[in-house]
PDB file of C-alpha atoms and ligand atoms in Angstrom:
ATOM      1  CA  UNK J   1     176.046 -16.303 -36.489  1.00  0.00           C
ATOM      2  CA  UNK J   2     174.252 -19.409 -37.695  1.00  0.00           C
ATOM      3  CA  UNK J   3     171.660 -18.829 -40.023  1.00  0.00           C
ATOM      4  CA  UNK J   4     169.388 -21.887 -41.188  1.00  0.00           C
ATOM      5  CA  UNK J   5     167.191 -21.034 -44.351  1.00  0.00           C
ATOM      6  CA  UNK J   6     163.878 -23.268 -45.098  1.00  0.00           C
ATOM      7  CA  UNK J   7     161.772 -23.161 -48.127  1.00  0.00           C
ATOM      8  CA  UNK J   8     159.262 -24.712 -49.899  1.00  0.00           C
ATOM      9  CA  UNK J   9     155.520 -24.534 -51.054  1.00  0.00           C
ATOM     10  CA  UNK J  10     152.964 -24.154 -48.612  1.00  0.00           C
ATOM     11  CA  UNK J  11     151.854 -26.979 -46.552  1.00  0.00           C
ATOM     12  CA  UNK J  12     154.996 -28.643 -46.783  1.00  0.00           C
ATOM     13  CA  UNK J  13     155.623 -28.617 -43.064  1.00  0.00           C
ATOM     14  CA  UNK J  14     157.983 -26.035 -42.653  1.00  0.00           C
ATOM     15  CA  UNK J  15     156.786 -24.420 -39.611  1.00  0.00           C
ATOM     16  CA  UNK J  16     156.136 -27.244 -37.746  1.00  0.00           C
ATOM     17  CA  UNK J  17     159.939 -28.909 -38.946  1.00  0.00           C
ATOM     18  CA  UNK J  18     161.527 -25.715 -38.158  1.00  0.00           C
ATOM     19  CA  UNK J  19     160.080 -24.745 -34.726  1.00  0.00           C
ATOM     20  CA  UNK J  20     160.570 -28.656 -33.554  1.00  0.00           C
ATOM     21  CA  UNK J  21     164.299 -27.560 -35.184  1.00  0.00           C
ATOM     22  CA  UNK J  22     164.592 -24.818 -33.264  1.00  0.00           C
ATOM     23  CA  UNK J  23     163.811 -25.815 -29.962  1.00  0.00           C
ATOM     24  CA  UNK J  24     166.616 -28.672 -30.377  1.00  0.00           C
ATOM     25  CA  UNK J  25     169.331 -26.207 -31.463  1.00  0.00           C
ATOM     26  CA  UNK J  26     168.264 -23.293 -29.485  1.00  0.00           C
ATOM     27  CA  UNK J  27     168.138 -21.435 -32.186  1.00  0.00           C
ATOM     28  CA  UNK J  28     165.529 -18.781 -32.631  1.00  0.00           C
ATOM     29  CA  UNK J  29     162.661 -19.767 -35.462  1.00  0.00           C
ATOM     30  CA  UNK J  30     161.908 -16.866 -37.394  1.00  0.00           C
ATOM     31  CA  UNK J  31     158.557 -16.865 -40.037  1.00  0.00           C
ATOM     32  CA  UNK J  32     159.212 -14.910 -42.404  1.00  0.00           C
ATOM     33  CA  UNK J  33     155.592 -15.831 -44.202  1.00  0.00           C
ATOM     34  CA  UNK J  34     153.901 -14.421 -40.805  1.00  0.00           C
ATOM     35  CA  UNK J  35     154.941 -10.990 -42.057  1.00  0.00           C
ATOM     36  CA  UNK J  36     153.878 -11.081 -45.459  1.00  0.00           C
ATOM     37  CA  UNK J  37     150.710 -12.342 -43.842  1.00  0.00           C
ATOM     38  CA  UNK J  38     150.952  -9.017 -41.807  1.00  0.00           C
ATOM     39  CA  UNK J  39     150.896  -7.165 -44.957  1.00  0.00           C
ATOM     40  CA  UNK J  40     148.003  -8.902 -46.880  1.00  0.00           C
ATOM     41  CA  UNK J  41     145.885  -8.531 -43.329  1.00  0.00           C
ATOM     42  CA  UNK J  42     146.722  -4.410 -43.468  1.00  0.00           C
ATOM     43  CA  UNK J  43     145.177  -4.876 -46.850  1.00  0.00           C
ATOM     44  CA  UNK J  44     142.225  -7.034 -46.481  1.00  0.00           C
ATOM     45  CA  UNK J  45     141.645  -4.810 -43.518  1.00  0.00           C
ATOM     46  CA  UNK J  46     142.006  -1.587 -45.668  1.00  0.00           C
ATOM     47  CA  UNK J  47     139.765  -2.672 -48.490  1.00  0.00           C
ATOM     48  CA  UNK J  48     142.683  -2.477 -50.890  1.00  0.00           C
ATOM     49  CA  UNK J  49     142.442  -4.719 -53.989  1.00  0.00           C
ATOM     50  CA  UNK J  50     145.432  -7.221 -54.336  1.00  0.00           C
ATOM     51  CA  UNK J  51     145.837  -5.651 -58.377  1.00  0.00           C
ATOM     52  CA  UNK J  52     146.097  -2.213 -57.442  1.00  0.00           C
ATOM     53  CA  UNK J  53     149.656  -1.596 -57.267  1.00  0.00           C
ATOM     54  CA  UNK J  54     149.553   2.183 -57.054  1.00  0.00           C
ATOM     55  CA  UNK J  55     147.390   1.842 -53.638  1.00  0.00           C
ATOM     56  CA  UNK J  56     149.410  -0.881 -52.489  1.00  0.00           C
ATOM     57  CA  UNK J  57     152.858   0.892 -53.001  1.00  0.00           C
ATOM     58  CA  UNK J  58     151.208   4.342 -51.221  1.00  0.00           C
ATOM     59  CA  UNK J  59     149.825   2.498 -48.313  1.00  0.00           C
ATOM     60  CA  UNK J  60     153.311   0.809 -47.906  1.00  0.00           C
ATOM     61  CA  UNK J  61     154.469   3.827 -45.995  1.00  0.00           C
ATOM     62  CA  UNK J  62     151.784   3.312 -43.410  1.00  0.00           C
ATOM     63  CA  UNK J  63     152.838  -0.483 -42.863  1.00  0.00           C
ATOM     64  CA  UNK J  64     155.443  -1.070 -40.494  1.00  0.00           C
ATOM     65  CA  UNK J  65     156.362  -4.422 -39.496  1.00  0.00           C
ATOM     66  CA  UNK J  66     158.425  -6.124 -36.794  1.00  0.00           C
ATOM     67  CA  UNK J  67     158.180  -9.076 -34.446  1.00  0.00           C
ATOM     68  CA  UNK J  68     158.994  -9.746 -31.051  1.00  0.00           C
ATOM     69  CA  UNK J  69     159.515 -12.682 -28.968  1.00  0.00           C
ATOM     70  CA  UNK J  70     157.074 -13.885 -26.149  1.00  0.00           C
ATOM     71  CA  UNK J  71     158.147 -17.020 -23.890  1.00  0.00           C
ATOM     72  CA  UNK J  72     159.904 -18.151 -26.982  1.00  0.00           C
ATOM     73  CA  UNK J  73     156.995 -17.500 -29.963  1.00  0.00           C
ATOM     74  CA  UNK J  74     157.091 -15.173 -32.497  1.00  0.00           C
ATOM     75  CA  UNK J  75     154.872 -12.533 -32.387  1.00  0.00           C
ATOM     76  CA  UNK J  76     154.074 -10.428 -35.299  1.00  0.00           C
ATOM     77  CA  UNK J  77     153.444  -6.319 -35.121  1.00  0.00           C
ATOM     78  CA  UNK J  78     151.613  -4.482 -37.510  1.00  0.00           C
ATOM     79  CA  UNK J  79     151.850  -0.528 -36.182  1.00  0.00           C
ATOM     80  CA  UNK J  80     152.937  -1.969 -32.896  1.00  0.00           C
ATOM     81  CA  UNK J  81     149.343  -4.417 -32.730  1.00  0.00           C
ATOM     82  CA  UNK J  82     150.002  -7.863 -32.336  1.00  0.00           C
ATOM     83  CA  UNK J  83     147.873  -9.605 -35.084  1.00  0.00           C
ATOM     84  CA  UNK J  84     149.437 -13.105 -34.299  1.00  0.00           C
ATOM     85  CA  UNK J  85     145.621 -14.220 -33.624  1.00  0.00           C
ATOM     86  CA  UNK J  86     144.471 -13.216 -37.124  1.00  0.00           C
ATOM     87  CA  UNK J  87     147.200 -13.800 -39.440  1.00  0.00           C
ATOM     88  CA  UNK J  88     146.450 -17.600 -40.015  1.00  0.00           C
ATOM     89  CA  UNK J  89     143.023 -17.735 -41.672  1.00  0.00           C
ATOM     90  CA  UNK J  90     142.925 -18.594 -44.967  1.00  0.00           C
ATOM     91  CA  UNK J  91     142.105 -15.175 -46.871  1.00  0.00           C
ATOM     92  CA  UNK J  92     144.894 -13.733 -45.296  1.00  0.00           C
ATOM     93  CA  UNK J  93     147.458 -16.494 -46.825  1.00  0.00           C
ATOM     94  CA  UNK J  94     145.910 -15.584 -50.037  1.00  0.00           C
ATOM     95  CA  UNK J  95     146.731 -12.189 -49.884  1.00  0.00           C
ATOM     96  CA  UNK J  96     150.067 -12.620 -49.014  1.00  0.00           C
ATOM     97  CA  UNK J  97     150.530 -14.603 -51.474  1.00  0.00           C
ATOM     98  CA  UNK J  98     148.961 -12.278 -54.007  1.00  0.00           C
ATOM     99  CA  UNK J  99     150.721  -9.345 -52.914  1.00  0.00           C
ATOM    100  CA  UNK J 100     154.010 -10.563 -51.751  1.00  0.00           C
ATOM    101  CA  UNK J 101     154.745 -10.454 -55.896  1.00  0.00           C
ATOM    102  CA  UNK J 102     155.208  -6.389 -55.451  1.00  0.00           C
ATOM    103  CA  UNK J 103     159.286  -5.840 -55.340  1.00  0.00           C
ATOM    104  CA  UNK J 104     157.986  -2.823 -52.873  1.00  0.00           C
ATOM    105  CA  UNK J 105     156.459  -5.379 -50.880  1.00  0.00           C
ATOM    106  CA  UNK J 106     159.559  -7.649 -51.084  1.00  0.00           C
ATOM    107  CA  UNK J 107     161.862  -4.495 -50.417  1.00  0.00           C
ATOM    108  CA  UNK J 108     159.869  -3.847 -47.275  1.00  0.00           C
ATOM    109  CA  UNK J 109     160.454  -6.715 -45.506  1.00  0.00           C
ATOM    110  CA  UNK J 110     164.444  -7.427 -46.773  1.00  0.00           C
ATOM    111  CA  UNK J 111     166.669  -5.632 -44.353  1.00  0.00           C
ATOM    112  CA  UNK J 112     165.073  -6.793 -41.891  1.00  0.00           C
ATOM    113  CA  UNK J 113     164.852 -10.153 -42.324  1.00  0.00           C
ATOM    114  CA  UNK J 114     168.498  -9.313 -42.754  1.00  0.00           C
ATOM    115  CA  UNK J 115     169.046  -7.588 -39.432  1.00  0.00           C
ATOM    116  CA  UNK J 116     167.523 -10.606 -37.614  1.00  0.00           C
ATOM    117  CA  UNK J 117     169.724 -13.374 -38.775  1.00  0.00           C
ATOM    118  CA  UNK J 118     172.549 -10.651 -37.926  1.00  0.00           C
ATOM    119  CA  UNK J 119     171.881 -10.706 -34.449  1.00  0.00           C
ATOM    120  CA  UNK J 120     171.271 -14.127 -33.597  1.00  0.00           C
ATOM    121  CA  UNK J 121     171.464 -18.246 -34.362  1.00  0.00           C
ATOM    122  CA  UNK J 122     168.293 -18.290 -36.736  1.00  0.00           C
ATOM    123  CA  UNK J 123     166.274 -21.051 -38.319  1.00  0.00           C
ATOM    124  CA  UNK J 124     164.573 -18.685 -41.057  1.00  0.00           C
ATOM    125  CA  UNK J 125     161.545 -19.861 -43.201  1.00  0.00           C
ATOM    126  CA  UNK J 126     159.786 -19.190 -46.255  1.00  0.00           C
ATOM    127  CA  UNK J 127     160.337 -18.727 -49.835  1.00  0.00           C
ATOM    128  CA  UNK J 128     163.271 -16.830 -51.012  1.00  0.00           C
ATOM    129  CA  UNK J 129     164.977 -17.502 -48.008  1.00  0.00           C
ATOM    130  CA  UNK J 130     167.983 -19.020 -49.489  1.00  0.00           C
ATOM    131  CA  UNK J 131     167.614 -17.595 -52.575  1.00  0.00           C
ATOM    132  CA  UNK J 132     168.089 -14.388 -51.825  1.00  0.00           C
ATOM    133  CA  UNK J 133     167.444 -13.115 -48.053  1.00  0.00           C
ATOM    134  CA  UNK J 134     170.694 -15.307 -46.691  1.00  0.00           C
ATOM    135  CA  UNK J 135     172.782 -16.024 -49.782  1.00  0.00           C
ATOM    136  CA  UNK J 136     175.298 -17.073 -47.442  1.00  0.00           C
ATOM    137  CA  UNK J 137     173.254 -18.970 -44.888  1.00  0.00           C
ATOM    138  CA  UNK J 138     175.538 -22.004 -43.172  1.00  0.00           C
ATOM    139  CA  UNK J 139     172.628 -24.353 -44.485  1.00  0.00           C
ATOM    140  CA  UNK J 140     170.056 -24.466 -46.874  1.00  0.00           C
ATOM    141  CA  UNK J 141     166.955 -26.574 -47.084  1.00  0.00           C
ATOM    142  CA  UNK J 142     164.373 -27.188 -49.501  1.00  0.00           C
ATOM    143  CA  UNK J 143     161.173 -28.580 -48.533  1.00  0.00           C
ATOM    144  CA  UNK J 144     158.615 -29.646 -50.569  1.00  0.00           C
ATOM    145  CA  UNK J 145     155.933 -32.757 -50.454  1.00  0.00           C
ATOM    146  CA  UNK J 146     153.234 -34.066 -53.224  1.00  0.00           C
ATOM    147  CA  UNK J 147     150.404 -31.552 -53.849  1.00  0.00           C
ATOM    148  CA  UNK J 148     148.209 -34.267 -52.960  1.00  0.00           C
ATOM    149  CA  UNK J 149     150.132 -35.177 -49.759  1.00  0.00           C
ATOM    150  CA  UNK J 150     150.281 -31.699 -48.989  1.00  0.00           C
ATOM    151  CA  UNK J 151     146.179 -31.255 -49.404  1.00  0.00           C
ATOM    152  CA  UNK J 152     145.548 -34.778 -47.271  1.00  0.00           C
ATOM    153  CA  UNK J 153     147.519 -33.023 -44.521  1.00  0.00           C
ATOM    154  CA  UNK J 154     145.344 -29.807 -44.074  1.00  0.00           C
ATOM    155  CA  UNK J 155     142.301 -31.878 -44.896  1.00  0.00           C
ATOM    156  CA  UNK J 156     143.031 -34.082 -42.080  1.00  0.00           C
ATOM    157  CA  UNK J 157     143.476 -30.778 -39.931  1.00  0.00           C
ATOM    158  CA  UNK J 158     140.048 -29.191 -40.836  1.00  0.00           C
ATOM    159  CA  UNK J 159     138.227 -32.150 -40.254  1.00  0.00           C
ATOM    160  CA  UNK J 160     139.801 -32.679 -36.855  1.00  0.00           C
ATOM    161  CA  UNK J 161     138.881 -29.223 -35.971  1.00  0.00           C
ATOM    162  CA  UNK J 162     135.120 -29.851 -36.978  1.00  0.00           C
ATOM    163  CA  UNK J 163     135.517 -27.230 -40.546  1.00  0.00           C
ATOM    164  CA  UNK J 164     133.331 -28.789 -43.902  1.00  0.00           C
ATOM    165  CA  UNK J 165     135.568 -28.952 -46.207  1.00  0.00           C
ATOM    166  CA  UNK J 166     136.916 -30.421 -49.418  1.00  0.00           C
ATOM    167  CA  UNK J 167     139.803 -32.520 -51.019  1.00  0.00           C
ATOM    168  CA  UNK J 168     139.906 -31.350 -54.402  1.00  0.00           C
ATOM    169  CA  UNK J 169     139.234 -27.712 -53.169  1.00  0.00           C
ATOM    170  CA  UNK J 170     141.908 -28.024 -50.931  1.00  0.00           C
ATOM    171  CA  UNK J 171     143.970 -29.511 -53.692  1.00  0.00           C
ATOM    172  CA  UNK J 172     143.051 -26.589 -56.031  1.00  0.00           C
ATOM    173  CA  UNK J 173     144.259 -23.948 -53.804  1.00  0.00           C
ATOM    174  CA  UNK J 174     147.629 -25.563 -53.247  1.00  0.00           C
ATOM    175  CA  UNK J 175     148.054 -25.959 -56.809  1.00  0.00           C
ATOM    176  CA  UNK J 176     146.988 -22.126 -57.582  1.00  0.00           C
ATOM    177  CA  UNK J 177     149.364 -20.806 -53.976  1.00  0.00           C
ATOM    178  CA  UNK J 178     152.653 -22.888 -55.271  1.00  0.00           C
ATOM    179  CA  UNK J 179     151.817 -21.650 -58.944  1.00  0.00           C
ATOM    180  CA  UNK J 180     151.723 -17.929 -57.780  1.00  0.00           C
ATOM    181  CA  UNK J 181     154.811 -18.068 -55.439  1.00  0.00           C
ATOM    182  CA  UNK J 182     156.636 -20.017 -58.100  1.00  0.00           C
ATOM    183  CA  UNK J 183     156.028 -18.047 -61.023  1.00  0.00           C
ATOM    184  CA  UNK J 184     156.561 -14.351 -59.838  1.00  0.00           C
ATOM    185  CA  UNK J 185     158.951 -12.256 -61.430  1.00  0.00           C
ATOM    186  CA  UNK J 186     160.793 -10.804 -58.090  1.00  0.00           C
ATOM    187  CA  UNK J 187     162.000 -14.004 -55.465  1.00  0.00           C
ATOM    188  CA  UNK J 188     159.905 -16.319 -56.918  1.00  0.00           C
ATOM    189  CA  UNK J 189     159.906 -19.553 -54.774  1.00  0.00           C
ATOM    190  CA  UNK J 190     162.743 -22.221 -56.332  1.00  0.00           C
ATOM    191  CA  UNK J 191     165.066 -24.287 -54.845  1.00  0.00           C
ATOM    192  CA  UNK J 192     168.587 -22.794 -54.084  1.00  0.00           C
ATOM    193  CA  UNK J 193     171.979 -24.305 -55.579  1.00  0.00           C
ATOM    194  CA  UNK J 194     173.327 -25.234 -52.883  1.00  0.00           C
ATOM    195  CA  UNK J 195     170.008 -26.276 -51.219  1.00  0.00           C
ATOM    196  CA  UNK J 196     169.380 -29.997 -49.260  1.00  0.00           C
ATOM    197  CA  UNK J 197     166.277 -30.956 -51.090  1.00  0.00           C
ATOM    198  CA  UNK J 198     164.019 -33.164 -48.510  1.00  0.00           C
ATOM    199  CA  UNK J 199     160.683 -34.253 -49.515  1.00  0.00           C
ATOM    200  CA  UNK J 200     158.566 -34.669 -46.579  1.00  0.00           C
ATOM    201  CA  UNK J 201     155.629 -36.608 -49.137  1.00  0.00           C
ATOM    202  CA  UNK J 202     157.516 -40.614 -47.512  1.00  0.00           C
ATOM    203  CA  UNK J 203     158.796 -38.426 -44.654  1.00  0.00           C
ATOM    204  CA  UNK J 204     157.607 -37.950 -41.176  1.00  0.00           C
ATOM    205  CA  UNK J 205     158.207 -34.810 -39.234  1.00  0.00           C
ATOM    206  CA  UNK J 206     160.813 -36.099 -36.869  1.00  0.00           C
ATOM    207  CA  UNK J 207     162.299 -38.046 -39.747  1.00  0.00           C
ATOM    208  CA  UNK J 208     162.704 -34.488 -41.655  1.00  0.00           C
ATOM    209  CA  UNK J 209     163.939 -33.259 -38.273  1.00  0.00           C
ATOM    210  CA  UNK J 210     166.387 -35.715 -37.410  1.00  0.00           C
ATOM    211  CA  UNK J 211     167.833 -35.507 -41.348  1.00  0.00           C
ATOM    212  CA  UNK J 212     168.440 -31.284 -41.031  1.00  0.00           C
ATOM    213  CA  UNK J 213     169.733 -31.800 -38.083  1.00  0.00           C
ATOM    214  CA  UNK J 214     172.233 -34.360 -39.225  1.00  0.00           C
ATOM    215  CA  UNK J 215     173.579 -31.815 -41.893  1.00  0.00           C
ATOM    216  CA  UNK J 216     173.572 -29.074 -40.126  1.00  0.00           C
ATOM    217  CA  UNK J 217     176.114 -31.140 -37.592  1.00  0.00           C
ATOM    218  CA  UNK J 218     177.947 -32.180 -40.882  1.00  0.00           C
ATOM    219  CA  UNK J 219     178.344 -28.478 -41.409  1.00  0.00           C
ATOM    220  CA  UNK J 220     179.062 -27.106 -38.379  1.00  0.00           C
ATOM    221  CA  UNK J 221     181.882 -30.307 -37.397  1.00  0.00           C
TER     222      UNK J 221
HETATM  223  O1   DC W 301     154.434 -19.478 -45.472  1.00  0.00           O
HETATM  224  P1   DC W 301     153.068 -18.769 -45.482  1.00  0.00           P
HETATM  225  O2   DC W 301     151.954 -19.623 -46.042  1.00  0.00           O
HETATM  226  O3   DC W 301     152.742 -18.186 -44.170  1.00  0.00           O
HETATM  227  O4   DC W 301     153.268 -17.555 -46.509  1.00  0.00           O
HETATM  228  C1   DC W 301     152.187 -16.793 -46.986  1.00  0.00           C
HETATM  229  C2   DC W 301     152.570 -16.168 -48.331  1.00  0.00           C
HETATM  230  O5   DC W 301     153.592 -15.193 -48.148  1.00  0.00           O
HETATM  231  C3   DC W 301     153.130 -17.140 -49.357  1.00  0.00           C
HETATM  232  O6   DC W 301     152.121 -17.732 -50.153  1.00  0.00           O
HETATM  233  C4   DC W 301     154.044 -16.267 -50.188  1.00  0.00           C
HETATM  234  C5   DC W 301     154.489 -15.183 -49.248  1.00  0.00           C
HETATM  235  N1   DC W 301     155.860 -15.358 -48.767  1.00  0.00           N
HETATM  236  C6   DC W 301     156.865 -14.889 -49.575  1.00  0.00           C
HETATM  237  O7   DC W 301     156.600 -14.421 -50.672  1.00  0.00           O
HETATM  238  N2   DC W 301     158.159 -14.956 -49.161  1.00  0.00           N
HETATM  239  C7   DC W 301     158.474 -15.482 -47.975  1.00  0.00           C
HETATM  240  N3   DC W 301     159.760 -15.504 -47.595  1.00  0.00           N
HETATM  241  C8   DC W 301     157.455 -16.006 -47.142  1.00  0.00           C
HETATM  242  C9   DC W 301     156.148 -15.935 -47.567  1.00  0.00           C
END
């Protein structure tokens, strides 16, 4: 099988890159983030408090996670309930990010992540893809962009859908998500060895497109 892994901070346009990716290979785009997301919204929901690590590790036999596939989209399952529809808002992302430090978090998710590159051609995102999910993945990307480029980006997107907002908040919380994901002790977010490094800060999506694809062709010739 061909497995693809992506990862980079938040915001750096993996999603979008890897979907657009995805649909050009026929590969199937798998977000790996969208299930941690799962997790933190079991908590929020729950009341649990992202420090309490004895709660979290005794609710984590009560979580079961798994996605599905619906005219082509990932669709994430929490106890067999899609929660696609709540997973994106921005407390939830903070959670995950919070608790996705646990290695009984981490350990929940693994095999299968695993399982699913094992079946099929995969583009996989999110932040210890290469690292450590897919060792062996045929290619490895690293995507990353300026903090400020990065909080520009969703600015732009919050003002176009009407939300009050602000830049240096926005900035702040970028700064505070890629200093949590980068500085846990289990997976924390780095770039692989043998990871492309592509900074999408000069870049524009199709150009980031265009240059995986390019090496993945390189690879696979
Ligand atoms: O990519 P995202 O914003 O949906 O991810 C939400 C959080 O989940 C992210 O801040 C850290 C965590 N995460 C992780 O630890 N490992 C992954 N492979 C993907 C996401």
């Amino acid at each position: 099988m061909i497995n693809i892994a992506i990862d980079g901070p938040a915001g750096a346009g993996k999603s979008t890159i890897a979907k657009m990716l995805a649909k050009e290979l026929a590969y199937v785009y798998v977000d790996t983030g969208a299930m941690y997301r799962a997790i933190g919204y079991y908590f929020l929901k729950n009341g649990v408090n992202s420090d309490d690590v004895e709660t979290i590790e005794k609710e984590l036999s009560n979580i079961n996670v798994s996605i599905v596939y619906q005219d082509g989209e990932q669709q994430v399952l929490l106890n067999g309930e899609n929660v696609n529809g709540v997973i994106r808002q921005e407390e939830v992302g903070k959670m995950a990010s919070a608790t996705s430090k646990y290695k009984a978090v981490r350990e929940k998710l693994v095999e299968t992540q695993r399982q699913i590159a094992r079946e099929q051609n995969i583009i996989m995102d999110g932040r210890d893809i290469g690292t450590v999910i897919l060792p062996d993945a045929t290619v490895k990307f690293y995507l990353t962009a300026s903090v400020e480029v990065r909080a520009k980006r969703r600015y732009d997107e919050l003002v176009a859908k009407g939300e009050a907002c602000d830049l240096k908040e926005i900035e702040k919380d970028i700064a505070d998500r890629d200093y949590q994901d980068m500085n846990r002790e289990v997976s924390p977010l780095k770039q692989a060895k043998d990871a492309v490094l592509l900074d999408s800060s000069y870049l524009d999506i199709p150009q980031v497109v265009a240059e995986m694809k390019k090496k993945i062709m390189e690879k696979l010739s």
